[in-house]
């Protein structure tokens, strides 16, 4: 069974731009979560989607948004990029819920200059 | 609120030595417990999980962990460390239910000396 895939793997953007990251979960998994990982803050939960609906949300500003499609694939978007948004963005999928065992993608490394 | 503490930021061991990474959690009921490993620049890989039943769980790559309810701990162990085990290790607490957001520890960086 194919694992979680994320595209692109690396991105360099300029402050003020916007970016869209993509995640394809494991086949059959309906819950997709997004995390931001930085050396200073560790792994922080952004949001989770289930059946095309945002079911859970972390403490991030509205510049961070996402969506999920009918095939469970998910995208996250960050608008008006700030230097502090530089991070590894990880997508994780699970069968039903984020509190269950999660399978992570390799991440997208975003650098904002 | 739930929390996960990994008291050791870095641990250094010699190849072939035994390993124990500590994890303490705070949660009102019996949680789901996980250990993940992350190699540099990669995502997290699930090593093992505890949901219920036998408190000693076996995982991949020769790792095991023991759930101790009385100590609120879920320590990860390996009898003989290999150089390829050098990585970041994360303990996490989860639970059943769609509204539960898992909590991750800050991670322990394992350094393996030859």
PDB file of C-alpha atoms in Angstrom, chain A residues 38-90:
ATOM      1  CA  UNK A  38       9.998  24.090  13.710  1.00  0.00           C
ATOM      2  CA  UNK A  39      13.071  23.756  15.926  1.00  0.00           C
ATOM      3  CA  UNK A  40      11.699  26.291  18.405  1.00  0.00           C
ATOM      4  CA  UNK A  41       8.079  25.177  18.680  1.00  0.00           C
ATOM      5  CA  UNK A  42       8.286  21.505  17.865  1.00  0.00           C
ATOM      6  CA  UNK A  43       5.349  19.774  16.235  1.00  0.00           C
ATOM      7  CA  UNK A  44       2.235  21.939  16.206  1.00  0.00           C
ATOM      8  CA  UNK A  45      -1.202  20.866  15.019  1.00  0.00           C
ATOM      9  CA  UNK A  46      -2.679  23.051  12.277  1.00  0.00           C
ATOM     10  CA  UNK A  47      -5.983  21.407  11.386  1.00  0.00           C
ATOM     11  CA  UNK A  48      -7.655  18.144  10.498  1.00  0.00           C
ATOM     12  CA  UNK A  49     -10.088  17.279   7.743  1.00  0.00           C
ATOM     13  CA  UNK A  50     -12.537  14.435   7.620  1.00  0.00           C
ATOM     14  CA  UNK A  51     -15.021  13.813   4.825  1.00  0.00           C
ATOM     15  CA  UNK A  52     -14.212  17.161   3.213  1.00  0.00           C
ATOM     16  CA  UNK A  53     -14.965  19.062   6.426  1.00  0.00           C
ATOM     17  CA  UNK A  54     -12.571  20.758   8.785  1.00  0.00           C
ATOM     18  CA  UNK A  55     -13.229  18.888  12.004  1.00  0.00           C
ATOM     19  CA  UNK A  56     -10.429  20.195  14.244  1.00  0.00           C
ATOM     20  CA  UNK A  57      -8.353  23.334  14.242  1.00  0.00           C
ATOM     21  CA  UNK A  58      -5.196  24.362  16.081  1.00  0.00           C
ATOM     22  CA  UNK A  59      -4.151  27.833  17.201  1.00  0.00           C
ATOM     23  CA  UNK A  60      -2.937  29.316  13.960  1.00  0.00           C
ATOM     24  CA  UNK A  61      -4.009  32.557  12.289  1.00  0.00           C
ATOM     25  CA  UNK A  62      -6.538  32.619   9.498  1.00  0.00           C
ATOM     26  CA  UNK A  63      -3.734  32.920   6.939  1.00  0.00           C
ATOM     27  CA  UNK A  64      -3.474  29.160   7.275  1.00  0.00           C
ATOM     28  CA  UNK A  65      -6.310  27.325   5.594  1.00  0.00           C
ATOM     29  CA  UNK A  66      -6.981  24.007   4.020  1.00  0.00           C
ATOM     30  CA  UNK A  67      -9.446  21.814   2.261  1.00  0.00           C
ATOM     31  CA  UNK A  68     -10.096  18.196   1.498  1.00  0.00           C
ATOM     32  CA  UNK A  69     -11.439  16.713  -1.674  1.00  0.00           C
ATOM     33  CA  UNK A  70     -13.852  13.834  -2.147  1.00  0.00           C
ATOM     34  CA  UNK A  71     -10.952  11.419  -2.713  1.00  0.00           C
ATOM     35  CA  UNK A  72      -9.507  12.481   0.689  1.00  0.00           C
ATOM     36  CA  UNK A  73      -6.614  14.334  -0.864  1.00  0.00           C
ATOM     37  CA  UNK A  74      -5.928  17.549   0.989  1.00  0.00           C
ATOM     38  CA  UNK A  75      -4.332  20.906   0.367  1.00  0.00           C
ATOM     39  CA  UNK A  76      -3.216  23.584   2.749  1.00  0.00           C
ATOM     40  CA  UNK A  77      -2.726  27.193   1.829  1.00  0.00           C
ATOM     41  CA  UNK A  78      -0.750  29.900   3.542  1.00  0.00           C
ATOM     42  CA  UNK A  79      -1.406  33.447   2.419  1.00  0.00           C
ATOM     43  CA  UNK A  80       0.697  36.554   3.005  1.00  0.00           C
ATOM     44  CA  UNK A  81       3.744  34.568   3.984  1.00  0.00           C
ATOM     45  CA  UNK A  82       5.906  35.718   6.877  1.00  0.00           C
ATOM     46  CA  UNK A  83       9.480  34.803   7.680  1.00  0.00           C
ATOM     47  CA  UNK A  84       8.225  32.854  10.690  1.00  0.00           C
ATOM     48  CA  UNK A  85       6.270  30.528   8.425  1.00  0.00           C
ATOM     49  CA  UNK A  86       9.504  28.849   7.386  1.00  0.00           C
ATOM     50  CA  UNK A  87       9.082  25.283   8.608  1.00  0.00           C
ATOM     51  CA  UNK A  88       8.602  21.662   7.715  1.00  0.00           C
ATOM     52  CA  UNK A  89       4.921  21.063   7.021  1.00  0.00           C
ATOM     53  CA  UNK A  90       3.825  17.520   7.662  1.00  0.00           C
TER      54      UNK A  90
END
